[in-house]
């Protein structure tokens, strides 16, 4: 029966929306091909369109050319055009407006941008690629954990707008305000109204170099000067009398004294030679 249903519905395209729908299920009730009656698929039910894949315990198709799709039970699937995966308890999808409303423990994943959102209600518009989220929202991306009661996620702009006690946690840093806007690409945060935040510096503290006054440096240098007993005094290289004239005598006196010394030395040497 499951195989037969998929073949029958594949032969009945929804011409008004220019796309083909394929159905599978363990059990079907209703009239295939009717434009006004309701068709119910139960047991491992699946619906596949050109832009949406849905699996659930039960799926109801209604409206002209099966415009409306309602899935209940354990619902999962993907919005193929937007690269979004989802799970929830209930889904309503309008194939004409391409708006999907997901309810009850909704888990939505933007695969391309690695963004994960959880909420009680998420309405996703495929045309604008915008997700409107309500109640118990938690959105995570990179180091960001964002929580609020209401939020709008703009996929194309990579922007998140939050209100209703919004908070962003980035590691040990946290930000609160009445309204918060986060650019998920640049990580820029805009806070508006009753702003609160806690930021911790995880970088190593810089060592500051304190320059003391000149007087303090002089005292320090004095204390570190070796004592007289530790450093031997330097020997003065004072020239001898015979090497250089004393500074207190003039040249004439110096020459006269040297002449007298030379004469005395010569006399003594001569006396020694006679003896």
mmCIF file of C-alpha atoms in Angstrom:
data_model
loop_
_atom_site.group_PDB
_atom_site.id
_atom_site.type_symbol
_atom_site.label_atom_id
_atom_site.label_comp_id
_atom_site.label_asym_id
_atom_site.label_seq_id
_atom_site.Cartn_x
_atom_site.Cartn_y
_atom_site.Cartn_z
ATOM 1 C CA UNK A 1 0.000 0.000 0.000
ATOM 2 C CA UNK A 2 2.811 2.431 0.867
ATOM 3 C CA UNK A 3 4.421 2.010 -2.549
ATOM 4 C CA UNK A 4 1.055 2.348 -4.334
ATOM 5 C CA UNK A 5 0.200 5.625 -2.608
ATOM 6 C CA UNK A 6 3.466 7.227 -3.623
ATOM 7 C CA UNK A 7 2.919 6.265 -7.258
ATOM 8 C CA UNK A 8 -0.675 7.528 -7.357
ATOM 9 C CA UNK A 9 0.124 10.906 -5.845
ATOM 10 C CA UNK A 10 3.172 11.360 -8.015
ATOM 11 C CA UNK A 11 0.804 11.239 -10.972
ATOM 12 C CA UNK A 12 -1.300 14.073 -9.523
ATOM 13 C CA UNK A 13 0.937 17.171 -9.583
ATOM 14 C CA UNK A 14 -0.171 20.379 -7.897
ATOM 15 C CA UNK A 15 -0.253 22.420 -11.063
ATOM 16 C CA UNK A 16 -1.256 25.655 -9.355
ATOM 17 C CA UNK A 17 2.082 25.766 -7.530
ATOM 18 C CA UNK A 18 4.105 24.309 -10.408
ATOM 19 C CA UNK A 19 5.611 21.562 -8.297
ATOM 20 C CA UNK A 20 5.064 17.856 -7.777
ATOM 21 C CA UNK A 21 4.322 16.249 -4.414
ATOM 22 C CA UNK A 22 5.264 12.704 -3.463
ATOM 23 C CA UNK A 23 3.548 10.983 -0.478
ATOM 24 C CA UNK A 24 4.243 7.760 1.345
ATOM 25 C CA UNK A 25 2.548 6.195 4.389
ATOM 26 C CA UNK A 26 1.435 2.917 5.922
ATOM 27 C CA UNK A 27 -2.207 3.998 5.775
ATOM 28 C CA UNK A 28 -4.186 6.655 3.897
ATOM 29 C CA UNK A 29 -7.731 7.946 4.248
ATOM 30 C CA UNK A 30 -9.395 10.423 1.922
ATOM 31 C CA UNK A 31 -9.592 10.905 -1.811
ATOM 32 C CA UNK A 32 -6.393 11.191 -3.801
ATOM 33 C CA UNK A 33 -6.566 14.028 -6.291
ATOM 34 C CA UNK A 34 -9.445 15.884 -4.656
ATOM 35 C CA UNK A 35 -8.949 19.653 -4.546
ATOM 36 C CA UNK A 36 -11.138 20.306 -1.536
ATOM 37 C CA UNK A 37 -11.239 17.172 0.603
ATOM 38 C CA UNK A 38 -8.740 16.326 3.314
ATOM 39 C CA UNK A 39 -6.296 13.461 2.890
ATOM 40 C CA UNK A 40 -4.634 11.897 5.930
ATOM 41 C CA UNK A 41 -1.457 9.832 5.872
ATOM 42 C CA UNK A 42 -0.647 7.758 8.962
ATOM 43 C CA UNK A 43 2.232 5.560 10.033
ATOM 44 C CA UNK A 44 5.734 6.515 8.820
ATOM 45 C CA UNK A 45 4.185 9.265 6.733
ATOM 46 C CA UNK A 46 6.365 11.360 4.450
ATOM 47 C CA UNK A 47 5.750 14.274 2.109
ATOM 48 C CA UNK A 48 8.290 15.572 -0.353
ATOM 49 C CA UNK A 49 8.031 18.750 -2.416
ATOM 50 C CA UNK A 50 10.620 20.656 -4.418
ATOM 51 C CA UNK A 51 11.600 22.692 -1.350
ATOM 52 C CA UNK A 52 10.436 20.695 1.710
ATOM 53 C CA UNK A 53 10.879 17.181 3.075
ATOM 54 C CA UNK A 54 8.638 16.160 5.992
ATOM 55 C CA UNK A 55 8.426 12.954 8.037
ATOM 56 C CA UNK A 56 5.946 12.418 10.875
ATOM 57 C CA UNK A 57 3.641 9.979 12.611
ATOM 58 C CA UNK A 58 0.720 11.551 10.748
ATOM 59 C CA UNK A 59 0.425 14.114 7.940
ATOM 60 C CA UNK A 60 -2.748 15.853 6.803
ATOM 61 C CA UNK A 61 -3.102 17.442 3.358
ATOM 62 C CA UNK A 62 -5.855 19.959 2.728
ATOM 63 C CA UNK A 63 -6.919 22.851 0.557
ATOM 64 C CA UNK A 64 -6.863 23.275 -3.170
ATOM 65 C CA UNK A 65 -4.114 21.184 -4.749
ATOM 66 C CA UNK A 66 -2.972 20.227 -1.253
ATOM 67 C CA UNK A 67 -1.875 23.750 -0.413
ATOM 68 C CA UNK A 68 -1.725 23.110 3.338
ATOM 69 C CA UNK A 69 0.373 20.410 5.013
ATOM 70 C CA UNK A 70 -0.032 19.623 8.714
ATOM 71 C CA UNK A 71 2.305 17.121 10.389
ATOM 72 C CA UNK A 72 1.973 15.826 13.960
ATOM 73 C CA UNK A 73 3.748 13.383 16.229
ATOM 74 C CA UNK A 74 7.489 12.983 15.877
ATOM 75 C CA UNK A 75 8.081 15.527 13.132
ATOM 76 C CA UNK A 76 11.406 15.954 11.339
ATOM 77 C CA UNK A 77 12.577 17.162 7.995
ATOM 78 C CA UNK A 78 14.474 19.773 6.045
ATOM 79 C CA UNK A 79 13.869 22.951 4.095
ATOM 80 C CA UNK A 80 16.072 22.075 1.156
ATOM 81 C CA UNK A 81 16.185 25.507 -0.480
ATOM 82 C CA UNK A 82 17.414 27.132 2.744
ATOM 83 C CA UNK A 83 19.550 24.245 4.011
ATOM 84 C CA UNK A 84 17.625 24.152 7.287
ATOM 85 C CA UNK A 85 16.981 20.959 9.273
ATOM 86 C CA UNK A 86 14.288 20.746 11.939
ATOM 87 C CA UNK A 87 12.524 18.586 14.502
ATOM 88 C CA UNK A 88 9.357 19.477 16.416
ATOM 89 C CA UNK A 89 6.039 18.174 17.720
ATOM 90 C CA UNK A 90 3.822 19.849 15.119
ATOM 91 C CA UNK A 91 4.273 21.544 11.748
ATOM 92 C CA UNK A 92 1.990 23.600 9.506
ATOM 93 C CA UNK A 93 3.186 24.500 6.037
ATOM 94 C CA UNK A 94 1.564 26.709 3.397
ATOM 95 C CA UNK A 95 2.958 25.761 0.009
ATOM 96 C CA UNK A 96 1.708 28.961 -1.602
ATOM 97 C CA UNK A 97 3.276 31.456 0.821
ATOM 98 C CA UNK A 98 6.131 29.064 1.677
ATOM 99 C CA UNK A 99 5.733 29.789 5.378
ATOM 100 C CA UNK A 100 6.274 26.956 7.854
ATOM 101 C CA UNK A 101 5.142 27.159 11.482
ATOM 102 C CA UNK A 102 6.871 24.729 13.827
ATOM 103 C CA UNK A 103 5.581 24.169 17.377
ATOM 104 C CA UNK A 104 6.381 22.153 20.523
ATOM 105 C CA UNK A 105 10.068 21.757 21.373
ATOM 106 C CA UNK A 106 11.313 23.097 18.050
ATOM 107 C CA UNK A 107 14.925 22.438 17.095
ATOM 108 C CA UNK A 108 16.101 24.322 14.001
ATOM 109 C CA UNK A 109 19.585 24.076 12.477
ATOM 110 C CA UNK A 110 21.032 26.414 9.865
ATOM 111 C CA UNK A 111 23.503 23.921 8.434
ATOM 112 C CA UNK A 112 25.392 26.357 6.203
ATOM 113 C CA UNK A 113 26.069 28.883 9.000
ATOM 114 C CA UNK A 114 26.333 26.442 11.939
ATOM 115 C CA UNK A 115 23.529 28.164 13.839
ATOM 116 C CA UNK A 116 21.275 26.146 16.163
ATOM 117 C CA UNK A 117 18.000 27.464 17.562
ATOM 118 C CA UNK A 118 15.581 25.983 20.111
ATOM 119 C CA UNK A 119 12.187 27.470 20.948
ATOM 120 C CA UNK A 120 8.570 26.562 21.544
ATOM 121 C CA UNK A 121 7.378 28.271 18.349
ATOM 122 C CA UNK A 122 9.345 29.123 15.205
ATOM 123 C CA UNK A 123 7.806 30.559 12.042
ATOM 124 C CA UNK A 124 10.095 30.302 9.051
ATOM 125 C CA UNK A 125 9.522 32.228 5.827
ATOM 126 C CA UNK A 126 11.369 30.664 2.884
ATOM 127 C CA UNK A 127 10.995 33.746 0.673
ATOM 128 C CA UNK A 128 12.673 36.147 3.120
ATOM 129 C CA UNK A 129 14.666 33.386 4.873
ATOM 130 C CA UNK A 130 13.640 34.772 8.233
ATOM 131 C CA UNK A 131 12.827 32.819 11.394
ATOM 132 C CA UNK A 132 10.564 34.431 14.012
ATOM 133 C CA UNK A 133 11.062 32.635 17.348
ATOM 134 C CA UNK A 134 8.970 32.755 20.517
ATOM 135 C CA UNK A 135 9.135 31.394 24.082
ATOM 136 C CA UNK A 136 12.171 29.800 25.752
ATOM 137 C CA UNK A 137 14.587 30.668 22.974
ATOM 138 C CA UNK A 138 18.171 29.462 22.956
ATOM 139 C CA UNK A 139 20.331 30.168 19.929
ATOM 140 C CA UNK A 140 23.942 29.046 19.757
ATOM 141 C CA UNK A 141 26.649 29.985 17.287
ATOM 142 C CA UNK A 142 30.427 29.749 17.802
ATOM 143 C CA UNK A 143 31.010 30.973 21.397
ATOM 144 C CA UNK A 144 27.629 32.729 21.595
ATOM 145 C CA UNK A 145 24.766 31.382 23.679
ATOM 146 C CA UNK A 146 21.767 33.684 23.213
ATOM 147 C CA UNK A 147 18.560 33.460 25.241
ATOM 148 C CA UNK A 148 15.344 35.501 25.151
ATOM 149 C CA UNK A 149 11.557 35.301 24.966
ATOM 150 C CA UNK A 150 11.316 36.698 21.432
ATOM 151 C CA UNK A 151 13.830 36.787 18.581
ATOM 152 C CA UNK A 152 14.138 37.264 14.832
ATOM 153 C CA UNK A 153 16.856 35.415 12.972
ATOM 154 C CA UNK A 154 17.677 36.845 9.537
ATOM 155 C CA UNK A 155 19.581 34.140 7.732
ATOM 156 C CA UNK A 156 20.772 36.144 4.716
ATOM 157 C CA UNK A 157 22.004 39.052 6.851
ATOM 158 C CA UNK A 158 23.330 36.771 9.589
ATOM 159 C CA UNK A 159 21.664 39.000 12.164
ATOM 160 C CA UNK A 160 19.836 38.119 15.382
ATOM 161 C CA UNK A 161 17.447 40.587 17.034
ATOM 162 C CA UNK A 162 16.297 39.721 20.577
ATOM 163 C CA UNK A 163 13.895 41.134 23.148
ATOM 164 C CA UNK A 164 12.109 39.886 26.249
ATOM 165 C CA UNK A 165 14.912 39.616 28.843
ATOM 166 C CA UNK A 166 17.589 38.924 26.235
ATOM 167 C CA UNK A 167 21.051 37.747 27.196
ATOM 168 C CA UNK A 168 24.217 36.821 25.319
ATOM 169 C CA UNK A 169 26.844 34.666 26.971
ATOM 170 C CA UNK A 170 30.297 34.565 25.345
ATOM 171 C CA UNK A 171 32.465 32.285 27.438
ATOM 172 C CA UNK A 172 32.799 34.094 30.780
ATOM 173 C CA UNK A 173 31.447 37.376 29.351
ATOM 174 C CA UNK A 174 27.739 38.204 29.520
ATOM 175 C CA UNK A 175 25.576 41.014 28.126
ATOM 176 C CA UNK A 176 22.014 42.048 29.024
ATOM 177 C CA UNK A 177 19.681 44.805 27.856
ATOM 178 C CA UNK A 178 16.066 45.449 26.877
ATOM 179 C CA UNK A 179 16.970 44.810 23.238
ATOM 180 C CA UNK A 180 20.070 43.124 21.822
ATOM 181 C CA UNK A 181 21.233 42.815 18.217
ATOM 182 C CA UNK A 182 24.028 40.408 17.328
ATOM 183 C CA UNK A 183 25.818 40.292 14.001
ATOM 184 C CA UNK A 184 26.687 36.615 13.760
ATOM 185 C CA UNK A 185 29.285 37.232 11.074
ATOM 186 C CA UNK A 186 31.281 40.069 12.661
ATOM 187 C CA UNK A 187 30.310 39.190 16.281
ATOM 188 C CA UNK A 188 29.340 42.831 16.865
ATOM 189 C CA UNK A 189 26.821 43.313 19.682
ATOM 190 C CA UNK A 190 24.435 46.274 20.015
ATOM 191 C CA UNK A 191 22.745 46.812 23.395
ATOM 192 C CA UNK A 192 19.786 49.138 23.924
ATOM 193 C CA UNK A 193 18.068 50.001 27.222
ATOM 194 C CA UNK A 194 19.101 49.050 30.771
ATOM 195 C CA UNK A 195 22.430 47.725 29.634
ATOM 196 C CA UNK A 196 24.318 45.353 31.895
ATOM 197 C CA UNK A 197 27.470 43.397 31.248
ATOM 198 C CA UNK A 198 30.266 41.414 32.768
ATOM 199 C CA UNK A 199 33.572 41.146 30.923
ATOM 200 C CA UNK A 200 36.608 39.277 32.211
ATOM 201 C CA UNK A 201 40.096 39.664 30.794
ATOM 202 C CA UNK A 202 41.460 36.208 30.067
ATOM 203 C CA UNK A 203 44.753 37.568 28.732
ATOM 204 C CA UNK A 204 47.891 37.531 30.942
ATOM 205 C CA UNK A 205 48.212 40.703 32.921
ATOM 206 C CA UNK A 206 50.799 43.117 31.552
ATOM 207 C CA UNK A 207 53.726 43.935 33.810
ATOM 208 C CA UNK A 208 54.026 47.651 34.329
ATOM 209 C CA UNK A 209 57.463 49.234 34.602
ATOM 210 C CA UNK A 210 57.503 51.951 37.274
ATOM 211 C CA UNK A 211 60.226 54.608 36.914
ATOM 212 C CA UNK A 212 61.367 55.981 40.292
ATOM 213 C CA UNK A 213 62.493 59.542 40.909
ATOM 214 C CA UNK A 214 66.093 60.626 40.441
ATOM 215 C CA UNK A 215 66.631 60.883 44.167
ATOM 216 C CA UNK A 216 65.473 57.343 44.748
ATOM 217 C CA UNK A 217 67.711 56.043 41.994
ATOM 218 C CA UNK A 218 70.691 57.860 43.516
ATOM 219 C CA UNK A 219 70.015 56.300 46.922
ATOM 220 C CA UNK A 220 69.736 52.884 45.345
ATOM 221 C CA UNK A 221 73.007 53.315 43.490
ATOM 222 C CA UNK A 222 74.697 54.453 46.696
ATOM 223 C CA UNK A 223 73.519 51.377 48.557
ATOM 224 C CA UNK A 224 74.817 49.072 45.835
ATOM 225 C CA UNK A 225 78.315 50.663 45.732
ATOM 226 C CA UNK A 226 80.984 48.229 46.993
ATOM 227 C CA UNK A 227 82.714 49.176 50.269
ATOM 228 C CA UNK A 228 86.379 50.197 50.518
ATOM 229 C CA UNK A 229 87.274 46.826 52.012
ATOM 230 C CA UNK A 230 85.709 44.970 49.131
ATOM 231 C CA UNK A 231 87.371 46.940 46.321
ATOM 232 C CA UNK A 232 91.117 47.647 46.605
ATOM 233 C CA UNK A 233 92.121 51.267 46.143
ATOM 234 C CA UNK A 234 93.609 52.107 42.802
ATOM 235 C CA UNK A 235 97.385 52.758 42.721
ATOM 236 C CA UNK A 236 98.186 56.210 41.538
ATOM 237 C CA UNK A 237 100.693 56.324 38.738
ATOM 238 C CA UNK A 238 102.592 59.329 40.113
ATOM 239 C CA UNK A 239 105.753 59.911 38.139
ATOM 240 C CA UNK A 240 109.111 59.821 40.015
ATOM 241 C CA UNK A 241 111.344 62.804 40.412
ATOM 242 C CA UNK A 242 113.675 61.581 37.696
ATOM 243 C CA UNK A 243 110.916 60.886 35.242
ATOM 244 C CA UNK A 244 109.052 64.156 35.317
ATOM 245 C CA UNK A 245 109.400 67.493 37.102
ATOM 246 C CA UNK A 246 107.041 68.144 39.996
ATOM 247 C CA UNK A 247 104.204 70.378 39.155
ATOM 248 C CA UNK A 248 105.191 72.852 41.942
ATOM 249 C CA UNK A 249 108.630 73.613 40.447
ATOM 250 C CA UNK A 250 109.461 75.472 37.304
ATOM 251 C CA UNK A 251 111.748 74.174 34.559
ATOM 252 C CA UNK A 252 114.891 76.098 35.625
ATOM 253 C CA UNK A 253 114.810 74.850 39.201
ATOM 254 C CA UNK A 254 114.315 71.333 37.962
ATOM 255 C CA UNK A 255 117.290 71.529 35.590
ATOM 256 C CA UNK A 256 119.546 73.017 38.336
ATOM 257 C CA UNK A 257 118.722 70.219 40.765
ATOM 258 C CA UNK A 258 119.389 67.596 38.136
ATOM 259 C CA UNK A 259 122.785 69.179 37.368
ATOM 260 C CA UNK A 260 123.763 69.149 41.027
ATOM 261 C CA UNK A 261 122.732 65.520 41.375
ATOM 262 C CA UNK A 262 124.729 64.571 38.289
ATOM 263 C CA UNK A 263 127.887 66.387 39.540
ATOM 264 C CA UNK A 264 127.629 64.782 42.983
ATOM 265 C CA UNK A 265 127.225 61.352 41.466
ATOM 266 C CA UNK A 266 130.262 61.851 39.225
ATOM 267 C CA UNK A 267 132.423 62.958 42.174
ATOM 268 C CA UNK A 268 131.466 59.967 44.266
ATOM 269 C CA UNK A 269 132.237 57.586 41.406
ATOM 270 C CA UNK A 270 135.653 59.128 40.907
ATOM 271 C CA UNK A 271 136.538 58.832 44.607
ATOM 272 C CA UNK A 272 135.537 55.194 44.608
ATOM 273 C CA UNK A 273 137.734 54.484 41.597
ATOM 274 C CA UNK A 274 140.868 55.932 43.356
ATOM 275 C CA UNK A 275 140.352 53.803 46.397
#
